[in-house]
PDB file of C-alpha atoms in Angstrom:
ATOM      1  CA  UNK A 104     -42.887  -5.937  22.464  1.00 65.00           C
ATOM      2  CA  UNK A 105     -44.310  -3.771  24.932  1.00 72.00           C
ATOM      3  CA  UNK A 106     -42.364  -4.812  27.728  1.00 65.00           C
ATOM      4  CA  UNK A 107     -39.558  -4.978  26.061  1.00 68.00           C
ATOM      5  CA  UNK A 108     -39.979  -1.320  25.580  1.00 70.00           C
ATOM      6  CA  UNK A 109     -40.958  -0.480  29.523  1.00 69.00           C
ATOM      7  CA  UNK A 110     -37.538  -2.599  29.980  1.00 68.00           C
ATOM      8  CA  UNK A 111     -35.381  -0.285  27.705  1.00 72.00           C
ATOM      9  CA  UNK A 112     -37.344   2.998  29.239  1.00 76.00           C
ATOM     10  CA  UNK A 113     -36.603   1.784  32.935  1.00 73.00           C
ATOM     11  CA  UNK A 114     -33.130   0.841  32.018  1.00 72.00           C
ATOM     12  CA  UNK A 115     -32.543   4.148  30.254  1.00 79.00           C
ATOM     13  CA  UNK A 116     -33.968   5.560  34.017  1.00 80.00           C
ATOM     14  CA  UNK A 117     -32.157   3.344  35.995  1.00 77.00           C
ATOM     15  CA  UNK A 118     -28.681   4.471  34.322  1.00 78.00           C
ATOM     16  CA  UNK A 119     -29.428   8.120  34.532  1.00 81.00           C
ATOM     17  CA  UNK A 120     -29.927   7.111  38.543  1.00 82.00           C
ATOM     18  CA  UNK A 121     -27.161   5.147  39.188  1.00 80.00           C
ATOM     19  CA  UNK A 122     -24.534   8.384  37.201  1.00 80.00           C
ATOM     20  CA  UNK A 123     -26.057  10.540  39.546  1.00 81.00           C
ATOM     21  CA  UNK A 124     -25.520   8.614  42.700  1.00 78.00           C
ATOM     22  CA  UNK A 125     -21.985   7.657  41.737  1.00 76.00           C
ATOM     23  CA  UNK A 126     -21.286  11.279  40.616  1.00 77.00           C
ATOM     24  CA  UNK A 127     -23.877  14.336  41.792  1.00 77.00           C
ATOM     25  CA  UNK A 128     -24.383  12.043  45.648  1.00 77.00           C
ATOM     26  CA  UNK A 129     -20.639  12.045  46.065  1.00 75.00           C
ATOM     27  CA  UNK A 130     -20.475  15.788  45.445  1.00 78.00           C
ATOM     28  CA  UNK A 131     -22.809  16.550  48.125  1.00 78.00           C
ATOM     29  CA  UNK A 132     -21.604  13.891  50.815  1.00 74.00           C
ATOM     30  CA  UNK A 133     -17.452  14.894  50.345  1.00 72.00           C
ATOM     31  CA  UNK A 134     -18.030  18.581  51.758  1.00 76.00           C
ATOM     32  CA  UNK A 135     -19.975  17.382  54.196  1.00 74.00           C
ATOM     33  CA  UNK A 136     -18.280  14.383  55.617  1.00 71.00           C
ATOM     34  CA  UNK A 137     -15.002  17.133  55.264  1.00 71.00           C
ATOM     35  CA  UNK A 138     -17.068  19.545  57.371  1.00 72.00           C
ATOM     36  CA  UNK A 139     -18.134  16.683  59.906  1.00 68.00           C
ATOM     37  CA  UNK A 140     -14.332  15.394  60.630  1.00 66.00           C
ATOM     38  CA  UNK A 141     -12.713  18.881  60.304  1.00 68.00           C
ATOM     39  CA  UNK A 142     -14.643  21.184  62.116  1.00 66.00           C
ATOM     40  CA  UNK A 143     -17.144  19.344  63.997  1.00 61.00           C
ATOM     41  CA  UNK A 144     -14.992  16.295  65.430  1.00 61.00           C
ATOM     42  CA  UNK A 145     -11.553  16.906  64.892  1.00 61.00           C
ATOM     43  CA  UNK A 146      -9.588  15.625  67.837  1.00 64.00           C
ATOM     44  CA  UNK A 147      -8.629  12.253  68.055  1.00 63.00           C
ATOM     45  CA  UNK A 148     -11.003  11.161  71.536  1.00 63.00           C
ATOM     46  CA  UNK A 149     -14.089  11.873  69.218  1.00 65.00           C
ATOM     47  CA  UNK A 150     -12.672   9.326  66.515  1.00 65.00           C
ATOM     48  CA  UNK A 151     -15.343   6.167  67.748  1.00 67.00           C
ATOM     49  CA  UNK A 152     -18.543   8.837  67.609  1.00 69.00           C
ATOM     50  CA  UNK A 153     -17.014  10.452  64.059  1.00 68.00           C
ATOM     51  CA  UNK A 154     -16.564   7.035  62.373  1.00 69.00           C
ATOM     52  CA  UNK A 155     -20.057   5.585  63.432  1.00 73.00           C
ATOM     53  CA  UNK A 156     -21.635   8.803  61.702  1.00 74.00           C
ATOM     54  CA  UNK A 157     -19.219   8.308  58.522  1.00 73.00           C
ATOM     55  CA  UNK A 158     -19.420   4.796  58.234  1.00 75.00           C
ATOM     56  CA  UNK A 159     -23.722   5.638  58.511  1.00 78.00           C
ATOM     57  CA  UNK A 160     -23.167   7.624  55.337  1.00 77.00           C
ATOM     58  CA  UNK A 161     -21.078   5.227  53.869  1.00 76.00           C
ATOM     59  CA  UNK A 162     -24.030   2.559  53.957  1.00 80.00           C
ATOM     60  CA  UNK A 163     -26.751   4.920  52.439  1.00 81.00           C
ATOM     61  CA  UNK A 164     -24.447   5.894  49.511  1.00 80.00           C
ATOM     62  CA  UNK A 165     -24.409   2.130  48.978  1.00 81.00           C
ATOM     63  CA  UNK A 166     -28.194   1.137  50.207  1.00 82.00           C
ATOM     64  CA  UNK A 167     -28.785   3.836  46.890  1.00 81.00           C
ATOM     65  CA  UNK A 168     -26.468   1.375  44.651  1.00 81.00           C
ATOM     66  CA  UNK A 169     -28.459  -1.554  46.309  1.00 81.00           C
ATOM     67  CA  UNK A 170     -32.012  -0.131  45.362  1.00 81.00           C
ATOM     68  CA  UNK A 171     -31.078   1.215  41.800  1.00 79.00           C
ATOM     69  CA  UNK A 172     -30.355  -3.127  41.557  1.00 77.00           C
ATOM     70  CA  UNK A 173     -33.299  -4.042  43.075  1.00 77.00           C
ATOM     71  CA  UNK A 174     -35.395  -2.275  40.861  1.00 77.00           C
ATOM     72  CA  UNK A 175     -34.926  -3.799  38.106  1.00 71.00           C
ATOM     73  CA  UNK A 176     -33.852  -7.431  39.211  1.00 69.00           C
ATOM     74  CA  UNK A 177     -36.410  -8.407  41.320  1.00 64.00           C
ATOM     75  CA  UNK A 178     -36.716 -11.539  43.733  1.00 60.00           C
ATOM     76  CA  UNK A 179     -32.559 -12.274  42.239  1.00 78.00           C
ATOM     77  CA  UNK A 180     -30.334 -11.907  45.656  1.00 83.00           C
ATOM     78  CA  UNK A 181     -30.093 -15.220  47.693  1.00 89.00           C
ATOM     79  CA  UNK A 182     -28.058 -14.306  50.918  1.00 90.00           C
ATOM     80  CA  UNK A 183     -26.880 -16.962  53.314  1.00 92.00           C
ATOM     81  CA  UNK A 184     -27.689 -15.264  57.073  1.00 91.00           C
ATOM     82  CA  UNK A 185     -24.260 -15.186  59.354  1.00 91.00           C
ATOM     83  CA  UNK A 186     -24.386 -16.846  62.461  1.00 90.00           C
ATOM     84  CA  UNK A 187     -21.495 -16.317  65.548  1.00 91.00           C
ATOM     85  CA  UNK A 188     -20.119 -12.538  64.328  1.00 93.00           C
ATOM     86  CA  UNK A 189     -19.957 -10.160  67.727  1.00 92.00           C
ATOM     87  CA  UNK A 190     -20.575  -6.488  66.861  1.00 89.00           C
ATOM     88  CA  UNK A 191     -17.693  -5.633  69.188  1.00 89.00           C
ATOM     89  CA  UNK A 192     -15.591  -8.053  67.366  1.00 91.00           C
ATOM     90  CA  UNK A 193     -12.525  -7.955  65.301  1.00 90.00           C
ATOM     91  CA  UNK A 194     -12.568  -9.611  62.016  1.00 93.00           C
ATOM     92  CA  UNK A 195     -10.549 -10.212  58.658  1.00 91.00           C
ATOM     93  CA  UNK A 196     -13.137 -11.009  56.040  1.00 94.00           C
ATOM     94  CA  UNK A 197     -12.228 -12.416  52.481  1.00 94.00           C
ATOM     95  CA  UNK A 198     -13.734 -12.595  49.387  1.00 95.00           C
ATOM     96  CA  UNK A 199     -13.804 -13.244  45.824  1.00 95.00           C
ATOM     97  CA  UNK A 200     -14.070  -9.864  43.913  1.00 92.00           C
ATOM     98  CA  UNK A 201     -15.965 -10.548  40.236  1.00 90.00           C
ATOM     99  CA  UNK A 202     -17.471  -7.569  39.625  1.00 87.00           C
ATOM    100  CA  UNK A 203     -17.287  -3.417  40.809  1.00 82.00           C
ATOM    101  CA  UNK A 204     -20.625  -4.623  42.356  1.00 84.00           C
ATOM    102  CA  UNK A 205     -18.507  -7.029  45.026  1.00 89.00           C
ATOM    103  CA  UNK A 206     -18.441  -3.928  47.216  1.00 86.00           C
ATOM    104  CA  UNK A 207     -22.391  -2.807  47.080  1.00 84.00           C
ATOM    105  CA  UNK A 208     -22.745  -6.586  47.782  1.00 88.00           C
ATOM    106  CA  UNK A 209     -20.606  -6.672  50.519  1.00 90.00           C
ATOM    107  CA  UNK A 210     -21.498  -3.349  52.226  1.00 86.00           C
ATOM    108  CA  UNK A 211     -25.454  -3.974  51.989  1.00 86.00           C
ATOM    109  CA  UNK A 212     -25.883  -7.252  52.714  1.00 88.00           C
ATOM    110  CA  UNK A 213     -22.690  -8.621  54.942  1.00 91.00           C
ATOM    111  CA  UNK A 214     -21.824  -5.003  56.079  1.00 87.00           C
ATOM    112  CA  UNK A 215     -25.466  -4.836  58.618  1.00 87.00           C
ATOM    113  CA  UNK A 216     -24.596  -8.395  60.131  1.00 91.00           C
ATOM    114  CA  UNK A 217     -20.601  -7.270  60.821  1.00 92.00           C
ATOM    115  CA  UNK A 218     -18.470  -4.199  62.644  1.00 90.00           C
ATOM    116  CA  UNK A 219     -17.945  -1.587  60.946  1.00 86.00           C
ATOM    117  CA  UNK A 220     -15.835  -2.320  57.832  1.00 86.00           C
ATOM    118  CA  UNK A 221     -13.343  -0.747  55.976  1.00 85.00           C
ATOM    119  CA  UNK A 222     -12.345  -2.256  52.434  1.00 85.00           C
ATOM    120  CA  UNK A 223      -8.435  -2.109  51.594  1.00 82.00           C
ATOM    121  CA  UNK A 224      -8.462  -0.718  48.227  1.00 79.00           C
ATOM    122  CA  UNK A 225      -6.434   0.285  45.306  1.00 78.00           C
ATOM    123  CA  UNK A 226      -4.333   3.706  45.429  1.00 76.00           C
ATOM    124  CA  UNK A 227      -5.944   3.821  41.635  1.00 74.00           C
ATOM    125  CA  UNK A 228      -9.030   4.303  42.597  1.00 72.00           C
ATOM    126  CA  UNK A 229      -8.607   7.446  44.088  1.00 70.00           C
ATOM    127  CA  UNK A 230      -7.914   9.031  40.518  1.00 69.00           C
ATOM    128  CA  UNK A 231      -9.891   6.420  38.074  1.00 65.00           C
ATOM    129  CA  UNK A 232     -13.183   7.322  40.055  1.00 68.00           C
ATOM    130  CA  UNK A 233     -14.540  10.966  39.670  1.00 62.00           C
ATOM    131  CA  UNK A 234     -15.247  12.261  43.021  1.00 62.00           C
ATOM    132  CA  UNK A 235     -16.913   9.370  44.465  1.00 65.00           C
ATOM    133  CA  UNK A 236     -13.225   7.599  44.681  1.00 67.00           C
ATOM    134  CA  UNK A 237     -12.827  10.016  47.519  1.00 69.00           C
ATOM    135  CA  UNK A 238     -15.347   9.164  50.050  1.00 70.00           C
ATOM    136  CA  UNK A 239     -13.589   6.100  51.175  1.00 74.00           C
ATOM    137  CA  UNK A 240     -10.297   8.046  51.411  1.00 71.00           C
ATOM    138  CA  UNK A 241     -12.397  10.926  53.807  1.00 69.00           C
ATOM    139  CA  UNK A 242     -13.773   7.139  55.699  1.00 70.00           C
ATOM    140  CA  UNK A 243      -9.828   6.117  56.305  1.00 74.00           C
ATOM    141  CA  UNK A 244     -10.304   3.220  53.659  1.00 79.00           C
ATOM    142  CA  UNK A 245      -6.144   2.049  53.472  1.00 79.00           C
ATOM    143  CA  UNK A 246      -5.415   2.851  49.351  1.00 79.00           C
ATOM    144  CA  UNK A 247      -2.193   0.492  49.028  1.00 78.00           C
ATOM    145  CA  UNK A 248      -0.286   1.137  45.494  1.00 77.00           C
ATOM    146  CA  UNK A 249      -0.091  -2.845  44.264  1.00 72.00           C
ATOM    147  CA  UNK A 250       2.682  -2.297  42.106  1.00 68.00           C
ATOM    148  CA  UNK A 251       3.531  -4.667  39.779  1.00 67.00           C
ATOM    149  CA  UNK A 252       6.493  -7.512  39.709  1.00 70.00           C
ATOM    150  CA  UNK A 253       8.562  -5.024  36.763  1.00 74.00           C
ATOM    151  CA  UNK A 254       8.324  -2.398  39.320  1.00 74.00           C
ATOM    152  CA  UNK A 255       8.969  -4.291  42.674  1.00 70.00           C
ATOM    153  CA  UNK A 256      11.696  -6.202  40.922  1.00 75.00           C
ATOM    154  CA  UNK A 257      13.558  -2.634  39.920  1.00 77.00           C
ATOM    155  CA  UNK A 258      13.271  -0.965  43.430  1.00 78.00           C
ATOM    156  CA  UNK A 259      12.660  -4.203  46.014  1.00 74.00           C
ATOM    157  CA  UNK A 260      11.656  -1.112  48.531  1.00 74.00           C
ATOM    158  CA  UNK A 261       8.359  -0.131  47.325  1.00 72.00           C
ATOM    159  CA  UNK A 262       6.770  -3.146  48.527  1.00 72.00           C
ATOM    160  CA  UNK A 263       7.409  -2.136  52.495  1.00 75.00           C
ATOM    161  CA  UNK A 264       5.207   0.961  51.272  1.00 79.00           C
ATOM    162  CA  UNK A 265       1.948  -0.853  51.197  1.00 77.00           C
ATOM    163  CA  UNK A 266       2.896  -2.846  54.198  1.00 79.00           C
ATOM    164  CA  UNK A 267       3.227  -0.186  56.150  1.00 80.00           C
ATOM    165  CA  UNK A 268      -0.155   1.291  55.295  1.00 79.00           C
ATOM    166  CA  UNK A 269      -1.457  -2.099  55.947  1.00 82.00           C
ATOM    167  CA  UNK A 270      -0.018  -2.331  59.274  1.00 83.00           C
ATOM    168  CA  UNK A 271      -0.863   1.020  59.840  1.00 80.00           C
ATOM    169  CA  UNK A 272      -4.647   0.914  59.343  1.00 81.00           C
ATOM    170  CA  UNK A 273      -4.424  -2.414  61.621  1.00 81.00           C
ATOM    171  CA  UNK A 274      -2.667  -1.200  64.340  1.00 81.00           C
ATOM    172  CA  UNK A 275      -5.902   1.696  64.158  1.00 78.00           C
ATOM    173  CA  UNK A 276      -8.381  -1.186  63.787  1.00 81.00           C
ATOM    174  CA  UNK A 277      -7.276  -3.075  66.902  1.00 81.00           C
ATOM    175  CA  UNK A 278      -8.296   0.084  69.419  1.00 80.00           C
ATOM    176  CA  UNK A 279     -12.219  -0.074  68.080  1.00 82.00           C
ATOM    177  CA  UNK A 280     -14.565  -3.157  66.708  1.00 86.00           C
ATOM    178  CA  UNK A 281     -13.698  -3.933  63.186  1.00 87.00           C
ATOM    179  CA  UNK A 282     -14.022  -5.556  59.915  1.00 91.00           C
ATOM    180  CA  UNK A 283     -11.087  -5.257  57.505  1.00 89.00           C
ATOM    181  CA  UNK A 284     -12.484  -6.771  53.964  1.00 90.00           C
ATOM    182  CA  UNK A 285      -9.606  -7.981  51.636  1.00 90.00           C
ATOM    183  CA  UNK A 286     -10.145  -9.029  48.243  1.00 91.00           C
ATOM    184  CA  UNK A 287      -7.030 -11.619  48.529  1.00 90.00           C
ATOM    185  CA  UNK A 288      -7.258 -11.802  44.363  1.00 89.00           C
ATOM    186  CA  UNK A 289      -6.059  -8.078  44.043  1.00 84.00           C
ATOM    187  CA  UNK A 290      -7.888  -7.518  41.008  1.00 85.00           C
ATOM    188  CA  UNK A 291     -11.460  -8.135  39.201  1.00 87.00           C
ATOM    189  CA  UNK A 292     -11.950 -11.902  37.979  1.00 89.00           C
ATOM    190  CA  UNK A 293     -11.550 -12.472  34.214  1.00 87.00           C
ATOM    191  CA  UNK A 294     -10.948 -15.453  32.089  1.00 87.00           C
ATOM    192  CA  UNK A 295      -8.608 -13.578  30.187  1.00 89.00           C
ATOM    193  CA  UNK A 296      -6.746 -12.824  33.563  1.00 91.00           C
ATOM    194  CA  UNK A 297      -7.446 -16.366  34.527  1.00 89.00           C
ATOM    195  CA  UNK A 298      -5.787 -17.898  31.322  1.00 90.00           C
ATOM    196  CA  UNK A 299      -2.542 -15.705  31.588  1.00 91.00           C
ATOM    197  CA  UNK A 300      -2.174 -16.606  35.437  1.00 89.00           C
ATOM    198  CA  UNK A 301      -2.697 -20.294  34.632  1.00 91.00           C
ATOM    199  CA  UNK A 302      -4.144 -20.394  38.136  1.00 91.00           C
ATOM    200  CA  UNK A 303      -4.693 -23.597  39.625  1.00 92.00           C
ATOM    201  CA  UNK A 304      -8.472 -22.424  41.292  1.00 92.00           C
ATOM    202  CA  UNK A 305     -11.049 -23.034  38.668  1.00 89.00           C
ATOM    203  CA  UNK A 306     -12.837 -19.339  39.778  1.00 89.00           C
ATOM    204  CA  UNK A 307     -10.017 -17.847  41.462  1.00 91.00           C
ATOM    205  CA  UNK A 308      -7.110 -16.135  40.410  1.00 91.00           C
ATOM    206  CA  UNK A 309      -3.964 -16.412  42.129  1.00 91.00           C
ATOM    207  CA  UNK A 310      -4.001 -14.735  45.792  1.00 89.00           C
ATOM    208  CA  UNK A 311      -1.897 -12.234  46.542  1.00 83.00           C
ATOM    209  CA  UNK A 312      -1.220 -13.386  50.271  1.00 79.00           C
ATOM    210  CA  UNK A 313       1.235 -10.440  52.026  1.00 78.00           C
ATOM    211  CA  UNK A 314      -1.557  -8.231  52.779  1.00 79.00           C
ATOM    212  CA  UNK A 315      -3.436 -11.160  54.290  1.00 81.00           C
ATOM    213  CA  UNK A 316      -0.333 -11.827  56.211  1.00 82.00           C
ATOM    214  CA  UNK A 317       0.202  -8.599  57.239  1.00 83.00           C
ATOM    215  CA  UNK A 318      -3.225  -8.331  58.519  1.00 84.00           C
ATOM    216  CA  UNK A 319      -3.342 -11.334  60.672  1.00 83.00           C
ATOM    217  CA  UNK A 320       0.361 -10.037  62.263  1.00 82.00           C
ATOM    218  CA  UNK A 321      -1.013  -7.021  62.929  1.00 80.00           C
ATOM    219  CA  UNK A 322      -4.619  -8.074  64.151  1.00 79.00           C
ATOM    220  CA  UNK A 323      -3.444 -11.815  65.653  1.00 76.00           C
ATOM    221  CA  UNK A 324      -3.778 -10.811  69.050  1.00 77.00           C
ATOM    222  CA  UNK A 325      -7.503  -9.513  69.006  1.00 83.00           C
ATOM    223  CA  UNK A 326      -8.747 -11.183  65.697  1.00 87.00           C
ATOM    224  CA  UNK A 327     -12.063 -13.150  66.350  1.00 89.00           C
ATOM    225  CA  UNK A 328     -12.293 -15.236  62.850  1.00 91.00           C
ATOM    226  CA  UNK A 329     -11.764 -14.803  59.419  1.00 92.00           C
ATOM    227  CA  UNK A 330     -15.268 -14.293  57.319  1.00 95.00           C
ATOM    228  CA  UNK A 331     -14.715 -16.265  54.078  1.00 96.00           C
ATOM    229  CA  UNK A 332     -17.711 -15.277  51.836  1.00 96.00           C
ATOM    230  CA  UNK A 333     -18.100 -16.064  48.289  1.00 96.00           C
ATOM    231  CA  UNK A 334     -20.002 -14.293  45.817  1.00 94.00           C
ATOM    232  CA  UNK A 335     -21.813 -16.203  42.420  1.00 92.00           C
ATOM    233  CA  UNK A 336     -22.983 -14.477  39.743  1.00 89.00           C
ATOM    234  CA  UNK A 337     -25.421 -16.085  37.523  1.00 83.00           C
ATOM    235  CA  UNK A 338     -23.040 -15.100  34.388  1.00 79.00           C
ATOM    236  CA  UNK A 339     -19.132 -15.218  34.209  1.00 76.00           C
ATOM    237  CA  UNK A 340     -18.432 -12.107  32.614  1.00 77.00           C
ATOM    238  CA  UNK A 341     -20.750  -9.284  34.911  1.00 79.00           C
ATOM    239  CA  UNK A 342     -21.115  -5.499  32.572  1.00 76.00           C
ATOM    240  CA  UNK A 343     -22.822  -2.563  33.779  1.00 72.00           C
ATOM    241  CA  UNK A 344     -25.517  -3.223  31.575  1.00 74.00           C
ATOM    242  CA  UNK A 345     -26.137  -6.413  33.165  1.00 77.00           C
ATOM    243  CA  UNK A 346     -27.202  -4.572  36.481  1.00 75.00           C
ATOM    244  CA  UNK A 347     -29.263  -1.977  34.573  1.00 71.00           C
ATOM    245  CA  UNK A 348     -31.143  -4.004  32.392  1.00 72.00           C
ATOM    246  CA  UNK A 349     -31.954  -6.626  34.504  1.00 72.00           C
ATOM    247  CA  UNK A 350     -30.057  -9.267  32.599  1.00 76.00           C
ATOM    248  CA  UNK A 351     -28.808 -11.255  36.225  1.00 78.00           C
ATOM    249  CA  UNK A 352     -30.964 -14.157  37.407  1.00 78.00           C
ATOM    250  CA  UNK A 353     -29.580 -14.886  40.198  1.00 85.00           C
ATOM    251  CA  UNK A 354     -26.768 -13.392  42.914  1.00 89.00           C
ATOM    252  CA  UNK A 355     -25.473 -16.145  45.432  1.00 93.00           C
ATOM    253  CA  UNK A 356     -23.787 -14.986  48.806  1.00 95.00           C
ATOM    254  CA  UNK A 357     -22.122 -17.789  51.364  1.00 96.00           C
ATOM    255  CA  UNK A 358     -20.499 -17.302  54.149  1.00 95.00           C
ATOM    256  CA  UNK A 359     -18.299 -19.222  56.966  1.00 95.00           C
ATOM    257  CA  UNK A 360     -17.081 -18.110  60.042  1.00 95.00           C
ATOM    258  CA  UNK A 361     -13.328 -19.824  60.204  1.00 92.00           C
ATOM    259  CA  UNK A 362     -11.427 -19.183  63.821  1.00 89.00           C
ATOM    260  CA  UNK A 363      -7.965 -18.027  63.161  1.00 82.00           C
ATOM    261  CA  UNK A 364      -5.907 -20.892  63.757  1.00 78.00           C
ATOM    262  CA  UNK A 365      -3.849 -20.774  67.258  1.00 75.00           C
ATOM    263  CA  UNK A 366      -0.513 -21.554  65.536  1.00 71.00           C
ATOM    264  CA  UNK A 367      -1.156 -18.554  63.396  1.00 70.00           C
ATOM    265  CA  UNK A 368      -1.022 -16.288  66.728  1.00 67.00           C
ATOM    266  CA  UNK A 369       2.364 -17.123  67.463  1.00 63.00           C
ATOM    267  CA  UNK A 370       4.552 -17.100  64.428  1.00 64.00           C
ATOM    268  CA  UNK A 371       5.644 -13.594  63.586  1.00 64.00           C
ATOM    269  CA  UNK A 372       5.122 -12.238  59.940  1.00 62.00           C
ATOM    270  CA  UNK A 373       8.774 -11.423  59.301  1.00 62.00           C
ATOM    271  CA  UNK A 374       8.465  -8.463  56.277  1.00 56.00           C
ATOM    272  CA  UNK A 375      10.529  -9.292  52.632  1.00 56.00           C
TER     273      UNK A 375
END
């Protein structure tokens, strides 16, 4: 009974935490990552020094995720440790996306062990997320649209638009050590989602393979591997709650290193 209650009070505490770091933290570090690349660094031979500092901020916004977790889920995180990444390396990692917790995951545990990474992310984000869906736009995180088969199939055009951002971001990427992460899936993991797909993967939705294939066009001749990492949750369906309350028993991270293949490097990645 009792600890039930000292579970509900730190779970009550843990929640008020985690709003203020996804809300109140952002509102402090967007005027001052705006100050740092605006006034303080703002010409483009400073860009290696500016996005070391950014990407520094970056991590502690998502160390703060990381402990509000920890706190409350102790002894629960079983991490694989990398072998054969090179921090002045160029790599496209991949992964599985189950939960909004994929990128904490990814960014605290993987992100130390890796170059500096930059997530390709949904143009929705930037709206759906108050505030805090604008640090990764001030960190040059590519926001692609992902518009939908009704929409592509009306106006064929719109899907050069995200390739271009894609190949953008890439041809930026190849200049400095990189990680770009791609969630190949495009979209959280549901059985619902699952069902309607009729997917052939029994945990995997159907990939959505042009940014992928953009990606390794762009980043082909420098590329040093593809990450493939997998993330397990100890439940299918992953809530907020879960991660407050303390509900998760175990979180599973593996990893493999896969070298691009050398027939990959010479065919072209002709655009539709």
């Amino acid at each position: 009974m009792i600890l039930n209650v000292f579970k509900s009070i730190l779970g009550c505490f843990l929640a008020f935490l985690f709003i203020f770091n996804f809300i109140v933290t952002p509102l402090i570090l967007v005027p001052i990552i705006t100050l740092y690349i605006i006034v303080l660094f703002p010409f483009p031979s400073t860009y290696y020094h500016r996005r070391a500092v950014v990407h520094g901020i970056m991590a502690f916004w998502m160390h703060n995720f990381r402990l509000i977790y920890v706190l409350n889920n102790w002894n629960t995180l079983d991490v694989e440790k990398m072998h054969g990444i090179k921090q002045d390396g160029h790599y496209i990692l991949i992964c599985n996306h189950r939960s909004w917790f994929d990128i904490v995951l990814l960014s605290t545990e993987i992100g130390p062990s890796v170059p500096p990474y930059k997530f390709i992310l949904k143009k929705i984000l930037l709206w759906a997320l108050p505030v805090s869906g604008f640090v990764p736009w001030l960190l040059d995180f590519p926001f692609i649209n992902r518009f939908s088969h009704a929409q592509l199939k009306k106006n064929p055009a719109l899907r050069h638009k995200d390739i271009g951002i894609i190949r953008h971001a890439c041809q930026l990427f190849c200049k400095y050590p990189s990680t770009l992460i791609i969630f190949p899936e495009g979209t959280r993991f549901t059985d619902s989602k699952h069902a309607k797909q009729q997917s052939p993967y029994t945990n995997l939705l159907k990939p959505k393979v042009t940014g992928m294939a953009v990606a390794v066009d762009e980043l082909k001749g420098s590329i040093d591997g593809i990450i493939d990492i997998t993330i397990h949750y100890s439940k299918n369906d992953v809530s907020f709650l879960d991660f407050i309350m303390g509900r998760l028993k175990r979180i599973t991270i593996k990893n493999r290193l896969i070298p691009l293949p050398e027939h990959l490097r010479s065919i072209p990645y002709n655009d539709p």
